[in-house]
Amino acid sequence: GKWNADAQRKLQEAYAQSETAMNQYQQIRSDYRRLLNRRAESLMRTAGAPKEAKKVVSQLKKRLDREVEERETEAAMFN
């Protein structure tokens, strides 16, 4: 009946909003990751940067890459 059609429409709207929010989140996450990588690479190329700082940045970049892989794996499981 009418109630069922209304409920179905609201469910479809909620699903569409959820998908839009997820797409926006993924875009923001991608942009953030790209900028963070760019910044890390810039520091790694800086001749005057202390050796220890470069080592820390390199380790953080590797950790970020691992976390990104884990999150993408988790996201793929839920899609």
Short mmCIF file of C-alpha atoms in Angstrom, two decimals:
data_model
loop_
_atom_site.label_atom_id
_atom_site.label_comp_id
_atom_site.label_asym_id
_atom_site.label_seq_id
_atom_site.Cartn_x
_atom_site.Cartn_y
_atom_site.Cartn_z
CA GLY A 1 0.00 0.00 0.00
CA LYS A 2 0.86 3.65 0.33
CA TRP A 3 2.80 3.13 3.56
CA ASN A 4 4.98 0.52 1.90
CA ALA A 5 5.67 2.78 -1.09
CA ASP A 6 6.59 5.68 1.23
CA ALA A 7 8.87 3.47 3.28
CA GLN A 8 10.53 2.16 0.12
CA ARG A 9 11.06 5.70 -1.19
CA LYS A 10 12.56 6.86 2.12
CA LEU A 11 14.84 3.84 2.19
CA GLN A 12 16.05 4.60 -1.33
CA GLU A 13 16.67 8.25 -0.39
CA ALA A 14 18.63 7.22 2.70
CA TYR A 15 20.69 4.80 0.64
CA ALA A 16 21.46 7.50 -1.94
CA GLN A 17 22.50 9.95 0.79
CA SER A 18 24.68 7.31 2.40
CA GLU A 19 26.38 6.55 -0.90
CA THR A 20 26.98 10.27 -1.53
CA ALA A 21 28.48 10.68 1.94
CA MET A 22 30.73 7.66 1.42
CA ASN A 23 31.94 9.01 -1.93
CA GLN A 24 32.69 12.39 -0.36
CA TYR A 25 34.54 10.72 2.51
CA GLN A 26 36.62 8.64 0.10
CA GLN A 27 37.48 11.75 -1.93
CA ILE A 28 38.53 13.68 1.19
CA ARG A 29 40.59 10.73 2.39
CA SER A 30 42.24 10.42 -1.02
CA ASP A 31 43.04 14.15 -1.14
CA TYR A 32 44.45 14.07 2.39
CA ARG A 33 46.62 11.04 1.62
CA ARG A 34 47.87 12.62 -1.61
CA LEU A 35 48.80 15.88 0.14
CA LEU A 36 50.47 14.06 3.01
CA ASN A 37 52.54 12.01 0.58
CA ARG A 38 53.48 15.13 -1.36
CA ARG A 39 54.62 16.82 1.83
CA ALA A 40 56.63 13.78 2.93
CA GLU A 41 58.30 13.50 -0.47
CA SER A 42 59.12 17.20 -0.40
CA LEU A 43 60.84 16.84 2.96
CA MET A 44 62.73 13.79 1.74
CA ARG A 45 64.12 15.84 -1.18
CA THR A 46 65.15 18.76 1.01
CA ALA A 47 68.94 18.72 1.22
CA GLY A 48 69.07 20.59 4.51
CA ALA A 49 66.67 18.31 6.37
CA PRO A 50 68.32 16.41 9.20
CA LYS A 51 68.97 12.73 8.54
CA GLU A 52 66.89 11.67 11.57
CA ALA A 53 63.93 13.76 10.39
CA LYS A 54 64.08 12.10 6.98
CA LYS A 55 64.18 8.68 8.65
CA VAL A 56 61.12 9.48 10.78
CA VAL A 57 59.21 10.81 7.76
CA SER A 58 60.12 7.70 5.78
CA GLN A 59 58.86 5.45 8.59
CA LEU A 60 55.64 7.45 8.93
CA LYS A 61 55.08 7.30 5.18
CA LYS A 62 55.46 3.50 5.22
CA ARG A 63 53.05 3.28 8.16
CA LEU A 64 50.54 5.50 6.36
CA ASP A 65 50.78 3.32 3.25
CA ARG A 66 50.10 0.18 5.34
CA GLU A 67 47.12 1.82 7.06
CA VAL A 68 45.70 2.95 3.72
CA GLU A 69 45.94 -0.61 2.40
CA GLU A 70 44.17 -1.92 5.51
CA ARG A 71 41.36 0.65 5.23
CA GLU A 72 40.87 -0.07 1.55
CA THR A 73 40.68 -3.79 2.31
CA GLU A 74 38.10 -3.13 5.04
CA ALA A 75 36.08 -0.87 2.75
CA ALA A 76 36.09 -3.50 0.02
CA MET A 77 34.69 -6.07 2.45
CA PHE A 78 31.70 -3.84 3.23
CA ASN A 79 30.91 -2.91 -0.38
#
